[in-house]
CSV table of C-alpha atoms in Angstrom, one decimal:
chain,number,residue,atom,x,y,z
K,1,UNK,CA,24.1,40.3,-103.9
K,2,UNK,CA,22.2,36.8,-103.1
K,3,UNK,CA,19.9,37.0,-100.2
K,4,UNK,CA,17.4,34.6,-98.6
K,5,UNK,CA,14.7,35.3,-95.6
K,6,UNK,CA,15.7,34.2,-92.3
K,7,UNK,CA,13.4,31.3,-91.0
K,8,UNK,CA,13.5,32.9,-87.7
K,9,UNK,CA,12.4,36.6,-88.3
K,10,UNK,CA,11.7,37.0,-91.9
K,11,UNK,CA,14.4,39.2,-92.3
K,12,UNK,CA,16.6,39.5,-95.6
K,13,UNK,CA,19.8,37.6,-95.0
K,14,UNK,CA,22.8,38.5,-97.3
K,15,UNK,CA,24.9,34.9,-99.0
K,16,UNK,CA,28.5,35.8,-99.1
K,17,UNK,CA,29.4,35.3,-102.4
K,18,UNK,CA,31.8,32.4,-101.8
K,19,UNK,CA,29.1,30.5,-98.9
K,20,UNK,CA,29.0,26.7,-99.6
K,21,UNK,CA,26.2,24.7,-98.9
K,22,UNK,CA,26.0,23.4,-94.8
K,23,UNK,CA,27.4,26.6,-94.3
K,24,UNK,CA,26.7,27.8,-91.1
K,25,UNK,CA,25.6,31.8,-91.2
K,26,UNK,CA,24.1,34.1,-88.9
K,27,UNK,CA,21.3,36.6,-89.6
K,28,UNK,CA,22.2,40.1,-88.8
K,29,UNK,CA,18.8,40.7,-87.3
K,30,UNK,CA,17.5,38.3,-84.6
K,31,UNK,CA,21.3,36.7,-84.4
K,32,UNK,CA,19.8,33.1,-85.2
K,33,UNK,CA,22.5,30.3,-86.4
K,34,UNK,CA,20.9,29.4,-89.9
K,35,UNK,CA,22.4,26.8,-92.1
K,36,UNK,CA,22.0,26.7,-96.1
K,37,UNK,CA,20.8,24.2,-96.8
K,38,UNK,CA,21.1,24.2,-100.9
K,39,UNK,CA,22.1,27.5,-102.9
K,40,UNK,CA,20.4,26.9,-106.1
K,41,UNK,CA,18.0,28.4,-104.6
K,42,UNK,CA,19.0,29.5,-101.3
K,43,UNK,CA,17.4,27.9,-98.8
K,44,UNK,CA,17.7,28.8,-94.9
K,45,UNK,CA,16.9,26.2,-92.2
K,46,UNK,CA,17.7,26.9,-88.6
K,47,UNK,CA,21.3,25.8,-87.3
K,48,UNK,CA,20.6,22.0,-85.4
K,49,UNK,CA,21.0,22.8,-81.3
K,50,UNK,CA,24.2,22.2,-80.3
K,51,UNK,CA,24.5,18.7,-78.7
K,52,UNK,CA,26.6,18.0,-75.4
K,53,UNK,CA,29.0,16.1,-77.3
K,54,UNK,CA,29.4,19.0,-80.0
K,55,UNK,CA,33.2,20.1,-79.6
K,56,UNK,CA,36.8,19.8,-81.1
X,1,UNK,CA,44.0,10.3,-105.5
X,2,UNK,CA,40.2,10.3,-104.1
X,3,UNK,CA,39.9,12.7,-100.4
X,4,UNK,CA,36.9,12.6,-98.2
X,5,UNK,CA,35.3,15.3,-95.4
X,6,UNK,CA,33.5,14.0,-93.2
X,7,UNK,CA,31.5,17.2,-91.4
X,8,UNK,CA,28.4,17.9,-89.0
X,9,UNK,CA,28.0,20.9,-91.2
X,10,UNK,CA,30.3,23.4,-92.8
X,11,UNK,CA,32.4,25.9,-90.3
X,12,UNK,CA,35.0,28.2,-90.9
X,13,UNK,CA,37.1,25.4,-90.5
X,14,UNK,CA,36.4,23.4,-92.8
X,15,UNK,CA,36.0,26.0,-95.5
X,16,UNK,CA,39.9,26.6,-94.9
X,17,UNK,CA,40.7,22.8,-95.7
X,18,UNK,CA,38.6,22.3,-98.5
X,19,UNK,CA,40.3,25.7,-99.9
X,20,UNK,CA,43.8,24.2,-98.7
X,21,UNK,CA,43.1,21.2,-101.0
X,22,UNK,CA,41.7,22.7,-103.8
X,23,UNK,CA,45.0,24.6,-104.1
X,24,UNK,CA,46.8,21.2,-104.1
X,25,UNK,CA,44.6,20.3,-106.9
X,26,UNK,CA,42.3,18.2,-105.5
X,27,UNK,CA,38.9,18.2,-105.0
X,28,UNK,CA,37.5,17.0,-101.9
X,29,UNK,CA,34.5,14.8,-101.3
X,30,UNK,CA,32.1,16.7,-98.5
X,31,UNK,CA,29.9,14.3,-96.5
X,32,UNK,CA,27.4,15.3,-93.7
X,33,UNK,CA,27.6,12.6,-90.8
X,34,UNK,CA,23.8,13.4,-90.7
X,35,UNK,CA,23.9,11.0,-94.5
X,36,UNK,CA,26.0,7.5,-92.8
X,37,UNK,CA,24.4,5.0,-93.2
X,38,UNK,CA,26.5,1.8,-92.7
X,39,UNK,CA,26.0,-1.7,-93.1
X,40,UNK,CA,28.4,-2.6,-90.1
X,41,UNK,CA,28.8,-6.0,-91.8
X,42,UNK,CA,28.7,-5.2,-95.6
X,43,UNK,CA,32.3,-3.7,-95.5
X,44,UNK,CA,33.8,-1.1,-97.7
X,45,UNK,CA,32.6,-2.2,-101.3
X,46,UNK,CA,29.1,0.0,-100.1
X,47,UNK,CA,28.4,3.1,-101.3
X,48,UNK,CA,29.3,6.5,-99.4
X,49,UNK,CA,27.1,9.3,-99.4
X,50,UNK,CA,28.9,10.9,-101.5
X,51,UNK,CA,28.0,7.8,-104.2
X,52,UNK,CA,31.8,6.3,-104.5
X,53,UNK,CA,32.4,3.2,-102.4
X,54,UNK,CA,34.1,3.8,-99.1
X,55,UNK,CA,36.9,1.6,-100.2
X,56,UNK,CA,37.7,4.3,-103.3
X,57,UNK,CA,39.0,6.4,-100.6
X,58,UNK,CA,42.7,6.9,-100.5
X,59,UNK,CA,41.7,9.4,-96.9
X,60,UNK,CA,38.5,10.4,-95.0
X,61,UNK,CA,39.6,13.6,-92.8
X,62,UNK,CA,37.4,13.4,-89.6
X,63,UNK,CA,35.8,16.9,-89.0
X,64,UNK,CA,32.4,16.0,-87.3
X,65,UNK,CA,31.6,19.3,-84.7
X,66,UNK,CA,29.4,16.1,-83.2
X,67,UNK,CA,32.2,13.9,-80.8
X,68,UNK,CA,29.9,10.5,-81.0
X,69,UNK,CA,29.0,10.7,-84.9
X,70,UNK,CA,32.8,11.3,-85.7
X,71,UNK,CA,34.6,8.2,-83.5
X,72,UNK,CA,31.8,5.6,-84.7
X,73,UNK,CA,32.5,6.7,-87.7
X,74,UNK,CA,36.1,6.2,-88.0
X,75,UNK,CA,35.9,2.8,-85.8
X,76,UNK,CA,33.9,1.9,-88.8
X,77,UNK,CA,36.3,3.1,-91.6
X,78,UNK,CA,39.3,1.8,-89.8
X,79,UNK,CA,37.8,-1.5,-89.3
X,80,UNK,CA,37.5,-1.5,-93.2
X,81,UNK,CA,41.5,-0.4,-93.3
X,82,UNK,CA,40.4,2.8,-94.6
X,83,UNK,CA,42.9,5.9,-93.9
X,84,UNK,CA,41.6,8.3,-91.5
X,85,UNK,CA,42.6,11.5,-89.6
X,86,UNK,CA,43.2,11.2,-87.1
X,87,UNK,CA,42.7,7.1,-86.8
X,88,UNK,CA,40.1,5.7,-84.0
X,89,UNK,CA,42.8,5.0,-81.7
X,90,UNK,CA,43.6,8.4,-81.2
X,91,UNK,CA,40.4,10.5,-81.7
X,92,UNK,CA,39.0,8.4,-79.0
X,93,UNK,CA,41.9,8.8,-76.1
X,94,UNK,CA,41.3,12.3,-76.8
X,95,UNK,CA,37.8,12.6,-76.5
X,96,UNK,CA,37.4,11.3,-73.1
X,97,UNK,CA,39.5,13.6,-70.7
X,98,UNK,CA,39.7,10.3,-68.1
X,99,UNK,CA,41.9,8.5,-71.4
X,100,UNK,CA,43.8,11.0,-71.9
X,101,UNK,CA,45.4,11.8,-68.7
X,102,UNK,CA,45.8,8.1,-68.2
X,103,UNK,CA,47.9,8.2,-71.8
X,104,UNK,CA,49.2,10.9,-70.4
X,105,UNK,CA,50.5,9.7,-66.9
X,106,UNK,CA,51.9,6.3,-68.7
X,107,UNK,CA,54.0,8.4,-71.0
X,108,UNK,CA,55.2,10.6,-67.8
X,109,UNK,CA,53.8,14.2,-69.5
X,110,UNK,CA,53.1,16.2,-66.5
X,111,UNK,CA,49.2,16.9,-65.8
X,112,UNK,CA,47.3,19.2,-63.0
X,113,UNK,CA,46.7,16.7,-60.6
X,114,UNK,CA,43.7,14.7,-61.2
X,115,UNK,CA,41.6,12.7,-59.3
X,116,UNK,CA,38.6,10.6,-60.4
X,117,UNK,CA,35.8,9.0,-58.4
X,118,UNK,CA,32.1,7.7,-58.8
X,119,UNK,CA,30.0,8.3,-55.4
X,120,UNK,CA,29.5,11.4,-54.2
X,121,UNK,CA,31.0,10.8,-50.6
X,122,UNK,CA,34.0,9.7,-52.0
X,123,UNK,CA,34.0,12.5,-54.5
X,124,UNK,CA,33.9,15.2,-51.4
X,125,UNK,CA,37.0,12.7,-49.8
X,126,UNK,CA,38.7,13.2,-53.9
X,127,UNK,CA,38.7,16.9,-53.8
X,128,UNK,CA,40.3,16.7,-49.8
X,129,UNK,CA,42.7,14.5,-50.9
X,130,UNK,CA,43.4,16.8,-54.2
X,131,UNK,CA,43.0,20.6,-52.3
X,132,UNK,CA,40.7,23.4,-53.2
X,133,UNK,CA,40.1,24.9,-55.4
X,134,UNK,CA,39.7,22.2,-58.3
X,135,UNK,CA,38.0,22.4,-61.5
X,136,UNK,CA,35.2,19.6,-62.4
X,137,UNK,CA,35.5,18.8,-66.1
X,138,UNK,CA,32.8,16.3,-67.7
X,139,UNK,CA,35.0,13.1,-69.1
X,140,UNK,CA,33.4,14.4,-72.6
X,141,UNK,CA,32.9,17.7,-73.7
X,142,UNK,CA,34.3,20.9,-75.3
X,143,UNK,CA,34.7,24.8,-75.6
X,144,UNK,CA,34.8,24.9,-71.7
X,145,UNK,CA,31.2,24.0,-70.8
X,146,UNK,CA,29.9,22.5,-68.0
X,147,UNK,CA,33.3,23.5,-66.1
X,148,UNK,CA,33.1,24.2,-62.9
X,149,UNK,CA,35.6,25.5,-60.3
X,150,UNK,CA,34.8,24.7,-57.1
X,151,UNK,CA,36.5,27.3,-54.0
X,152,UNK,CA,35.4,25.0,-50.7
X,153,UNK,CA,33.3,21.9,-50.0
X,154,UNK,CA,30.1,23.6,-49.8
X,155,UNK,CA,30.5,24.6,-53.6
X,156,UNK,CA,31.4,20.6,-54.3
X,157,UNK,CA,28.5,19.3,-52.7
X,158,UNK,CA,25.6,21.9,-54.6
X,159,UNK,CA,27.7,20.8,-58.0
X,160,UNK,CA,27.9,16.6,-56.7
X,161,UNK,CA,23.8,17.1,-55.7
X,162,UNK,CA,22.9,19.0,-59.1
X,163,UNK,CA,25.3,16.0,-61.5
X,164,UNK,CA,23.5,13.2,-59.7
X,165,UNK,CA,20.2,14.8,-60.2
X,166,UNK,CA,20.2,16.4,-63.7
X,167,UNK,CA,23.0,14.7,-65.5
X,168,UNK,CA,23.0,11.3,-67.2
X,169,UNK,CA,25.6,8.6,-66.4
X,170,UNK,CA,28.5,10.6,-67.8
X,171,UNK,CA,27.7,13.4,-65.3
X,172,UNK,CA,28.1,10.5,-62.3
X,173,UNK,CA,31.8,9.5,-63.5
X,174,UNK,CA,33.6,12.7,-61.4
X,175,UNK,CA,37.0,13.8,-63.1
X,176,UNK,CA,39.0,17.0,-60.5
X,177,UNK,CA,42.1,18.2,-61.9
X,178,UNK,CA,43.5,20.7,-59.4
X,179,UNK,CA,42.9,24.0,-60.3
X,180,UNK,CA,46.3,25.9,-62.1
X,181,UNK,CA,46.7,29.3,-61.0
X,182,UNK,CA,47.1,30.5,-64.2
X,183,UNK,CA,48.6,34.1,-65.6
X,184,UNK,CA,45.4,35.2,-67.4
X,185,UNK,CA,46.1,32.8,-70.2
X,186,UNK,CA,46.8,29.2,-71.4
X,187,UNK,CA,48.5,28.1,-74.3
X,188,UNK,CA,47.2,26.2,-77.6
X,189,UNK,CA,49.8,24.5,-79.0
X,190,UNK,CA,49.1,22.7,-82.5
X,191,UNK,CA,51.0,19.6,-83.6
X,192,UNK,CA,50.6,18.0,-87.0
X,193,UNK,CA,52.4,14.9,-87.3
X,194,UNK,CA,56.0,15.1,-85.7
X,195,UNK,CA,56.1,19.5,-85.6
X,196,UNK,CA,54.5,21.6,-83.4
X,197,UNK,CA,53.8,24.1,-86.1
X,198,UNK,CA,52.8,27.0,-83.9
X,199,UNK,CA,51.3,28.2,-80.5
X,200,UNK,CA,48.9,30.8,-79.8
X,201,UNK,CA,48.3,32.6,-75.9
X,202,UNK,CA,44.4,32.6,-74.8
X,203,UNK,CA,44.3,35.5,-72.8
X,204,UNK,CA,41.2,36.0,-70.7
X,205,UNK,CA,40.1,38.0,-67.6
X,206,UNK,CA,38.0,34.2,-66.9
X,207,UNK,CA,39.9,31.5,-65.8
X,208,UNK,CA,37.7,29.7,-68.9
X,209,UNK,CA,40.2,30.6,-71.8
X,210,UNK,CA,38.8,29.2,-74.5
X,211,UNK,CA,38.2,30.9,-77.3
X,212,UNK,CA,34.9,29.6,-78.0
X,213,UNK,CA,34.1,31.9,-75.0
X,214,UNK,CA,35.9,35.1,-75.6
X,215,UNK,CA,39.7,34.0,-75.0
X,216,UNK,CA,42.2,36.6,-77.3
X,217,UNK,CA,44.5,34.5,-79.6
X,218,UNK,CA,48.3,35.9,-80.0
X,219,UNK,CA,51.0,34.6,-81.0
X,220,UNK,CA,53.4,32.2,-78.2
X,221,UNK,CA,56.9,31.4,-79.7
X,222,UNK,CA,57.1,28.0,-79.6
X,223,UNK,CA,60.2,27.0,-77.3
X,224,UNK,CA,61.8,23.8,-77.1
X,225,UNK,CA,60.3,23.3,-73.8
X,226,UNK,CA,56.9,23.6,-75.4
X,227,UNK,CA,57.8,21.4,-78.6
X,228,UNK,CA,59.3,19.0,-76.4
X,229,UNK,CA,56.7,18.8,-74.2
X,230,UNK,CA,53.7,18.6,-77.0
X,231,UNK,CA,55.1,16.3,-79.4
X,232,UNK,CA,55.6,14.1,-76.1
X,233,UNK,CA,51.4,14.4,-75.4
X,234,UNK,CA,50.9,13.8,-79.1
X,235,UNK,CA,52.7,10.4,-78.9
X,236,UNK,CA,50.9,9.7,-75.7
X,237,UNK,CA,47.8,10.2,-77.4
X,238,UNK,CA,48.6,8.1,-80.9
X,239,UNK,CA,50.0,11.4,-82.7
X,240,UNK,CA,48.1,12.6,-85.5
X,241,UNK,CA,46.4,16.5,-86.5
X,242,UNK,CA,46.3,17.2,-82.8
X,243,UNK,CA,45.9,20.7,-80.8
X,244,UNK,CA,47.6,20.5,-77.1
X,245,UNK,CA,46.2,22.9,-74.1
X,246,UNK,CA,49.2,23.8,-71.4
X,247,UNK,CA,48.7,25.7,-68.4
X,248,UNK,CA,51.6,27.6,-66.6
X,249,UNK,CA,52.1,26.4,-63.6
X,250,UNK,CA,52.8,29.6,-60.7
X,251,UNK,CA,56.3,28.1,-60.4
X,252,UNK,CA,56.9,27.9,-64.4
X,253,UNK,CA,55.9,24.3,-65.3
X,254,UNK,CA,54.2,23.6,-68.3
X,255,UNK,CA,51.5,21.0,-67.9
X,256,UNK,CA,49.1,19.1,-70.7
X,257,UNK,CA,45.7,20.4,-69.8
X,258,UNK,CA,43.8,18.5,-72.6
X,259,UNK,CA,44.8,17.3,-76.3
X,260,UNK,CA,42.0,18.0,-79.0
X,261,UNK,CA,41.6,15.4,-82.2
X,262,UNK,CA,38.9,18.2,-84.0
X,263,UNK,CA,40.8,21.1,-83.6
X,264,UNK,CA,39.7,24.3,-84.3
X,265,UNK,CA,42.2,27.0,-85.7
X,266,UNK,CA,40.4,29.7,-87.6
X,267,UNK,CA,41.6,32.3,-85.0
X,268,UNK,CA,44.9,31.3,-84.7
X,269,UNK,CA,46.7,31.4,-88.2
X,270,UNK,CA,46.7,35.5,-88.3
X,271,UNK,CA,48.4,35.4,-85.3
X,272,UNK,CA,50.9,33.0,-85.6
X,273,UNK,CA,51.5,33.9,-89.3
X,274,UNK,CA,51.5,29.5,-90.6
X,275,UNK,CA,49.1,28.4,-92.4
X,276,UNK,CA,47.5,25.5,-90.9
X,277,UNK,CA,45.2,24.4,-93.0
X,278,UNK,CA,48.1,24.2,-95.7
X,279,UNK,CA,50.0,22.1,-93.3
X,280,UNK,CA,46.9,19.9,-92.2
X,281,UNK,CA,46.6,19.1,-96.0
X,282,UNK,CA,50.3,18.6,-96.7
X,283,UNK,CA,50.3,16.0,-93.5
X,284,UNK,CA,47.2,14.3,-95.1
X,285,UNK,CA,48.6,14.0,-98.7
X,286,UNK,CA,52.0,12.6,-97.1
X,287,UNK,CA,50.0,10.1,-94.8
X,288,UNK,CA,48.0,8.9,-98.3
X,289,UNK,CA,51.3,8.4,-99.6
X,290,UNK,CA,52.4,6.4,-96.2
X,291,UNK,CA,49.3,4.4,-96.6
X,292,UNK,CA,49.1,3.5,-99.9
């Protein structure tokens, strides 16, 4: 089991097994929106904001 | 055959798609519209992000979460006679609500009545004319935010007085559909090329259904009425990988709420039992062989 520390709360955040970098993830702890950013190594950033024109 | 994703960042969406192709054998290209970097004039013989030129692209499948990165970037690819989906024309009807119910009223779809006015006197004499309550939409924007449904003038005036003073110029251009009086749910209708492939309910105790806030997906047979009635918005729109909102009218109308160029489906395949993503790719792969 891969796991990186949140960027947020330093808590251990688990990498499902088939994440893909820009994934978007949550940490279980503080609920921040964390992207990962590489996987080799595993790298955490916070999610960017979401914008106003964010949408479908 | 070379395939391009173009993404804000990775979703649940998108992790369906890229699966859906890999299945078909082919591995797609995954580009972050946080890496463009065009040379408007230098055409498609420059290099993508992904280090192929642009013009090596047989498709570039739009999925940008951000509205304004995705439709520059497909005017841009277009311009070049690259394949897109969905193509300019049609991503950017759909992304501005105002467009869309003009495609929408040229093609005779039925719509909630909709008004649209600048000033915010005449606004106040737009929501007379149209009969509380109504709904202010923002001409741009998604998952149900900044909605606001508006009971009696004194409700319109607080939410005129707050646009004017907090928003920027797209917050001045006012959009009022009449408010539907819904049963508890709307329907999501999703239409890939000339099918409406499925439907899903979104059932919600708020009269926001969406569910981006909280809305429950089930399954909606999709009845000629509906087909009829979506393909009909698709075509208004340009047609393309599109997902259409009705509302049930209180007398049993359907009416086109909104069409979606982005859409999002990861809730509504388990419930409809199709596999969308599988027939997103399939309509991509037939439209590179259309193209090519």
């Amino acid at each position: 089991m891969t796991t990186a520390t949140c960027p947020e709360c330093d808590a251990d955040v688990v990498i499902p097994a088939d994440a893909m970098e820009n994934e978007l993830i949550s940490c279980a702890e503080c609920g921040a929106e964390l992207e990962i950013i590489s996987l080799n190594p595993v790298e955490l950033d916070l999610a960017p904001e979401v914008e106003e024109d964010w949408g479908e | 055959m070379r395939i391009g994703i173009l993404i804000t960042h990775v979703r649940a969406e998108e992790k369906l798609l890229i699966s859906a192709f890999q299945e078909r054998g082919i591995e797609p290209d995954v580009m972050l519209d946080r890496d463009l970097n065009f040379d408007i004039t230098a055409g498609p013989d420059q290099l993508a992000p992904s280090g192929f030129p642009w013009r090596a692209y047989d498709l570039i499948m739009e999925r940008s979460v951000s509205t304004s990165r995705g439709l520059y970037a497909l005017a841009i690819l277009n311009s070049w006679g690259i394949p897109t989906i969905n193509r300019y024309e049609t991503a950017s009807v759909c992304a501005d609500k105002l467009r869309t119910s003009i495609a929408l009223a040229q093609a005779q779809v039925p719509q909630p009545a909709v008004r649209v006015a600048f000033d915010p006197e005449t606004t106040v004499q737009a929501l007379n004319d149209l009969g509380y309550p109504a709904v202010f939409k923002p001409v741009t924007g998604s998952w149900g935010r900044l909605l606001a449904r508006v009971n009696d003038q004194d409700t319109a005036e607080s939410i005129i007085e707050h646009r004017q003073t907090l928003g920027d110029y797209n917050h001045h251009t006012y959009y009022i559909q009449k408010y539907i009086d819904k049963p508890g749910r709307d329907i999501r209708a999703f239409v890939i090329g000339d099918r409406t492939i499925c439907a899903i309910y979104r059932t919600s105790p708020h009269w926001i259904t969406n569910t981006a806030r909280g809305g429950q997906a089930s399954n909606c047979p999709v009845t000629p009425e509906i087909d009829d009635l979506c393909l009909r918005a698709a075509q208004a729109v340009g047609g393309g990988v599109l997902a259409i909102d009705l509302l049930e009218a209180p007398d049993g109308q359907l009416l086109v709420n909104e069409v979606n160029h982005t859409m999002e489906f990861r809730n509504s395949s388990a419930p409809t039992g199709v596999n969308i993503p599988a027939e997103v790719v399939t309509y991509a792969l037939s439209q590179v062989r259309v193209t090519a």
